[in-house]
mmCIF file of C-alpha atoms in Angstrom:
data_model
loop_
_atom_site.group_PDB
_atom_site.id
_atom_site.type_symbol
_atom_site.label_atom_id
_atom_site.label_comp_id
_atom_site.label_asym_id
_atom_site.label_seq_id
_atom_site.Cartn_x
_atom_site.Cartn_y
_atom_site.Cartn_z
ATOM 1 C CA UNK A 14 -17.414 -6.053 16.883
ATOM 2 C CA UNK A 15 -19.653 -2.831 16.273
ATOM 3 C CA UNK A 16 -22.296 -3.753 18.575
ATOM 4 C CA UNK A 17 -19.748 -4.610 21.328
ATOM 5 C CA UNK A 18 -18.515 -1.524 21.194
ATOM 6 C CA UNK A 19 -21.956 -0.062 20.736
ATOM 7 C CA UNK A 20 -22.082 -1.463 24.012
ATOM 8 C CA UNK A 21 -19.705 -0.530 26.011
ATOM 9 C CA UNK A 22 -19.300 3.062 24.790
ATOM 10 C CA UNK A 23 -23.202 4.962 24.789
ATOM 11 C CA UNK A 24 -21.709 7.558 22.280
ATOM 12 C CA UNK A 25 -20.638 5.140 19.988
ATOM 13 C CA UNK A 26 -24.097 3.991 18.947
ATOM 14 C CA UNK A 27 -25.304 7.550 18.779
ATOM 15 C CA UNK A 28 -22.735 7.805 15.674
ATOM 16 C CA UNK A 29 -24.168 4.586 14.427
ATOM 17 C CA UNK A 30 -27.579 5.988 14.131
ATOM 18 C CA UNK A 31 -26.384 9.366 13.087
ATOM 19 C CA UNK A 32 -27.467 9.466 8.855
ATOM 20 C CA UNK A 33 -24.416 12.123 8.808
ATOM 21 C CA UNK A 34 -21.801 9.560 10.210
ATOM 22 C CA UNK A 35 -22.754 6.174 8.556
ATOM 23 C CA UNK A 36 -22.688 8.661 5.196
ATOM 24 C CA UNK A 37 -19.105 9.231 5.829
ATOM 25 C CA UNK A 38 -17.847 5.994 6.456
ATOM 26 C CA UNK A 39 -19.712 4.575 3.728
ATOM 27 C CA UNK A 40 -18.004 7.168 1.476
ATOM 28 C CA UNK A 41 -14.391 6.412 3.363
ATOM 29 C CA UNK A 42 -15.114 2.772 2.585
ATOM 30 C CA UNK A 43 -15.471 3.062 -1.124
ATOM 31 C CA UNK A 44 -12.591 5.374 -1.519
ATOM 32 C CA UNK A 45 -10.120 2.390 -0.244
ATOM 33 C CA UNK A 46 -11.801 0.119 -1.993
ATOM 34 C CA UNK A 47 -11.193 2.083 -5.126
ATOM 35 C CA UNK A 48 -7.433 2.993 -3.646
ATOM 36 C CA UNK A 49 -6.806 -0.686 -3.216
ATOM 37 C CA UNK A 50 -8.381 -2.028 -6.324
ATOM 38 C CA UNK A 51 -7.072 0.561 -8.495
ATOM 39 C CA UNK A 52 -3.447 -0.091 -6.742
ATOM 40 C CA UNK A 53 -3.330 -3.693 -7.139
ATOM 41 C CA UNK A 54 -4.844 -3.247 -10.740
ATOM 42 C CA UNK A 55 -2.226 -1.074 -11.483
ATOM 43 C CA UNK A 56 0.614 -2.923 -9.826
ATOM 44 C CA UNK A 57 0.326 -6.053 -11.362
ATOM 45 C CA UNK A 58 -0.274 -4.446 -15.308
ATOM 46 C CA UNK A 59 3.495 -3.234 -14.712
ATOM 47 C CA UNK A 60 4.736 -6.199 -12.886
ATOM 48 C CA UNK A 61 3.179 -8.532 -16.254
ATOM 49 C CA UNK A 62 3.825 -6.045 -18.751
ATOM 50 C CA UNK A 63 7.636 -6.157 -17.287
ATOM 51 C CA UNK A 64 7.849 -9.839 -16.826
ATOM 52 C CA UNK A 65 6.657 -10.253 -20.198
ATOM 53 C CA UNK A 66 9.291 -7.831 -21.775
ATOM 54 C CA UNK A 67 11.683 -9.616 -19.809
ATOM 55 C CA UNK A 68 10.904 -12.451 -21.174
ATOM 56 C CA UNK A 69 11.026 -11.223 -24.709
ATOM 57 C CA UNK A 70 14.677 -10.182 -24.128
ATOM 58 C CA UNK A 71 16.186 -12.793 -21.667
ATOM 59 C CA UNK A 72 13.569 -15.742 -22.189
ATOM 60 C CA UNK A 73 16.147 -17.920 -24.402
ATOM 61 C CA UNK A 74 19.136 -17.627 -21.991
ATOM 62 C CA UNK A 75 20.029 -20.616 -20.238
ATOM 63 C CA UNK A 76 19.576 -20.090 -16.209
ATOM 64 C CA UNK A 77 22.065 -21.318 -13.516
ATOM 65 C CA UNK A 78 20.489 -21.882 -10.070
ATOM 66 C CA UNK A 79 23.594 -23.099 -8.857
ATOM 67 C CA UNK A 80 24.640 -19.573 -7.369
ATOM 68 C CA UNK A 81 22.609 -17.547 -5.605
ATOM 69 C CA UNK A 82 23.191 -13.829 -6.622
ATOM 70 C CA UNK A 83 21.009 -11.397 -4.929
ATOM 71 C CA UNK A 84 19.477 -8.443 -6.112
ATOM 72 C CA UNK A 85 22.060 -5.668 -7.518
ATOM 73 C CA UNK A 86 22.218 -2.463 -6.145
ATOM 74 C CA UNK A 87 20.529 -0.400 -8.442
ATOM 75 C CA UNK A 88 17.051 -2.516 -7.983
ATOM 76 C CA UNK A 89 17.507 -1.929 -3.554
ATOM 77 C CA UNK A 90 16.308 1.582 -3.510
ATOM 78 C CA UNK A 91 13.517 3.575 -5.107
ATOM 79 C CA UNK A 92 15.576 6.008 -6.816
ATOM 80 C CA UNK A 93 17.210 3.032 -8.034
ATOM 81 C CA UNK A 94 14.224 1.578 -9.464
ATOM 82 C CA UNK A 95 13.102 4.786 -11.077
ATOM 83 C CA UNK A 96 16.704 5.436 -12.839
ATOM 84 C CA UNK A 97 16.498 1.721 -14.577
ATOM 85 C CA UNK A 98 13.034 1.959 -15.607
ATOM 86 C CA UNK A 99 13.933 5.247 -17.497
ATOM 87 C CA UNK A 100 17.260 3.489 -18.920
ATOM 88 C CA UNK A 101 14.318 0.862 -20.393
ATOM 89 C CA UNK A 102 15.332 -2.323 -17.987
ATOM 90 C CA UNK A 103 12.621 -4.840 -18.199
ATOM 91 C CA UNK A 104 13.776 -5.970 -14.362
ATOM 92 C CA UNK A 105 13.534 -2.654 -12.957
ATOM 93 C CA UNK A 106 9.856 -2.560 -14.377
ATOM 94 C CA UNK A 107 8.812 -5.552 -12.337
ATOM 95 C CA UNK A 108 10.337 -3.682 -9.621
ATOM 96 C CA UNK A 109 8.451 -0.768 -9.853
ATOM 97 C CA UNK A 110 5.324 -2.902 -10.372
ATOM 98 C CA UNK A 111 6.121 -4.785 -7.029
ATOM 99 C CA UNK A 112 7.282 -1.416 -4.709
ATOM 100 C CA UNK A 113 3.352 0.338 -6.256
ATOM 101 C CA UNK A 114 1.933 -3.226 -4.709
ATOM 102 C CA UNK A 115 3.628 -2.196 -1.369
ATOM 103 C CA UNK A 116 3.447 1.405 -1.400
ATOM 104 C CA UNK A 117 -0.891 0.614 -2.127
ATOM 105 C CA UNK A 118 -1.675 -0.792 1.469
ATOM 106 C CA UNK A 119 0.705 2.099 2.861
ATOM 107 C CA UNK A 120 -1.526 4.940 0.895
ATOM 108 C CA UNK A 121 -4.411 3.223 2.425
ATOM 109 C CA UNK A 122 -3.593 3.611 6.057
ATOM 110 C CA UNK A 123 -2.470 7.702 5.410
ATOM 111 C CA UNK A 124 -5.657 8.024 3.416
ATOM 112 C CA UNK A 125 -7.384 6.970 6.840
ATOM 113 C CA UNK A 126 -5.390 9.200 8.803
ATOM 114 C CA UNK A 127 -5.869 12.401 7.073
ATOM 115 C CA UNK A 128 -9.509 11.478 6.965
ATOM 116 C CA UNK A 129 -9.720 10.479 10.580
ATOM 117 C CA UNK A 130 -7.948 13.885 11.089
ATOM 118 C CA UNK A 131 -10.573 15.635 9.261
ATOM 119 C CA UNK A 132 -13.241 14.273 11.049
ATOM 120 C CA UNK A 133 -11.171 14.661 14.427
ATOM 121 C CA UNK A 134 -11.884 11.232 15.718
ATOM 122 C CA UNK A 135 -9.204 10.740 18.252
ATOM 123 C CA UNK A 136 -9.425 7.507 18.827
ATOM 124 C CA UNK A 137 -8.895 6.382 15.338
ATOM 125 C CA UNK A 138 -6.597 8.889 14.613
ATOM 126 C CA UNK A 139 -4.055 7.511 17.083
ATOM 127 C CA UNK A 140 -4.597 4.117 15.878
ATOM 128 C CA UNK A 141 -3.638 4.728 12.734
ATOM 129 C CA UNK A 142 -1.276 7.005 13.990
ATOM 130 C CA UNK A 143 0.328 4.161 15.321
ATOM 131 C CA UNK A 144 -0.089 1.520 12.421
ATOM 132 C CA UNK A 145 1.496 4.260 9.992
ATOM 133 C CA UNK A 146 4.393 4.566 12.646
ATOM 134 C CA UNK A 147 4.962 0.972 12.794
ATOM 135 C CA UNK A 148 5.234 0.925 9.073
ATOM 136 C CA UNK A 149 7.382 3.824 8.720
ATOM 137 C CA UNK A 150 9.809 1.952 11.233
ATOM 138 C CA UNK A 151 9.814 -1.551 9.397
ATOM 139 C CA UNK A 152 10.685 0.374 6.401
ATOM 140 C CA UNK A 153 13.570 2.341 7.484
ATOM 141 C CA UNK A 154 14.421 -0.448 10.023
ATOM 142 C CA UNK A 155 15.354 -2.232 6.437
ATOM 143 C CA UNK A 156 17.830 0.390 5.214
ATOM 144 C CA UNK A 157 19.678 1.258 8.402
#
């Protein structure tokens, strides 16, 4: 993909062989590596340590599958999450283990755009502009 557009755009190879630029996107590159690795890392220690609490409380219950009860309230928002992790619910732990998995790949596309800004590559910029955008929709798109 980088030598096609090496090809059809003269300037882009120039950036290529600039030290300066491949630098700088080397350094980008490890910073979302460590974003995303650190994220997931993260994410699932609170999902397991939460499942396993759970467990410890509710593990001998018996289950019903029979009826399908969604989600209550107070797990549907992040507010909600936050208030029943500090009133100690194991549930709203996995939660908040599962909405730091989502909000990882999110913090990865604004750490690209305020990099991209500081580098003022346009092109990029608006891409990820436009990617962020999208996101930001799908996510309010849920709540409205």
């Amino acid at each position: 993909m980088r030598e096609l557009d090496s090809e059809t755009q003269p300037n882009s190879s120039a950036k290529e062989c600039n030290p300066i630029f491949a630098a700088r996107e080397q350094k980008l590159g490890q910073w979302i590596s460590y974003l995303l690795s650190y994220g997931v890392l993260t994410a699932s220690a609170i999902v397991c340590i939460g499942g396993i609490w759970y467990l410890i409380r509710h593990g001998a219950e018996p289950v019903d599958y029979h009826v399908f009860r969604g989600e209550p309230d107070i797990f549907r928002s992040p507010a909600g999450i936050v208030a029943a992790v500090l009133a100690g619910r194991a549930r709203g732990l996995i939660q908040l283990g599962l909405l730091l998995l989502i909000a990882t790949p999110i913090t990865r596309v604004i750490l690209s755009l305020v990099t991209f800004l500081r580098w003022r590559d346009l092109t990029y910029t608006v891409i990820t502009l436009l990617v962020l955008t999208g996101l930001i929709y799908s996510f309010i798109g849920a709540y409205v």
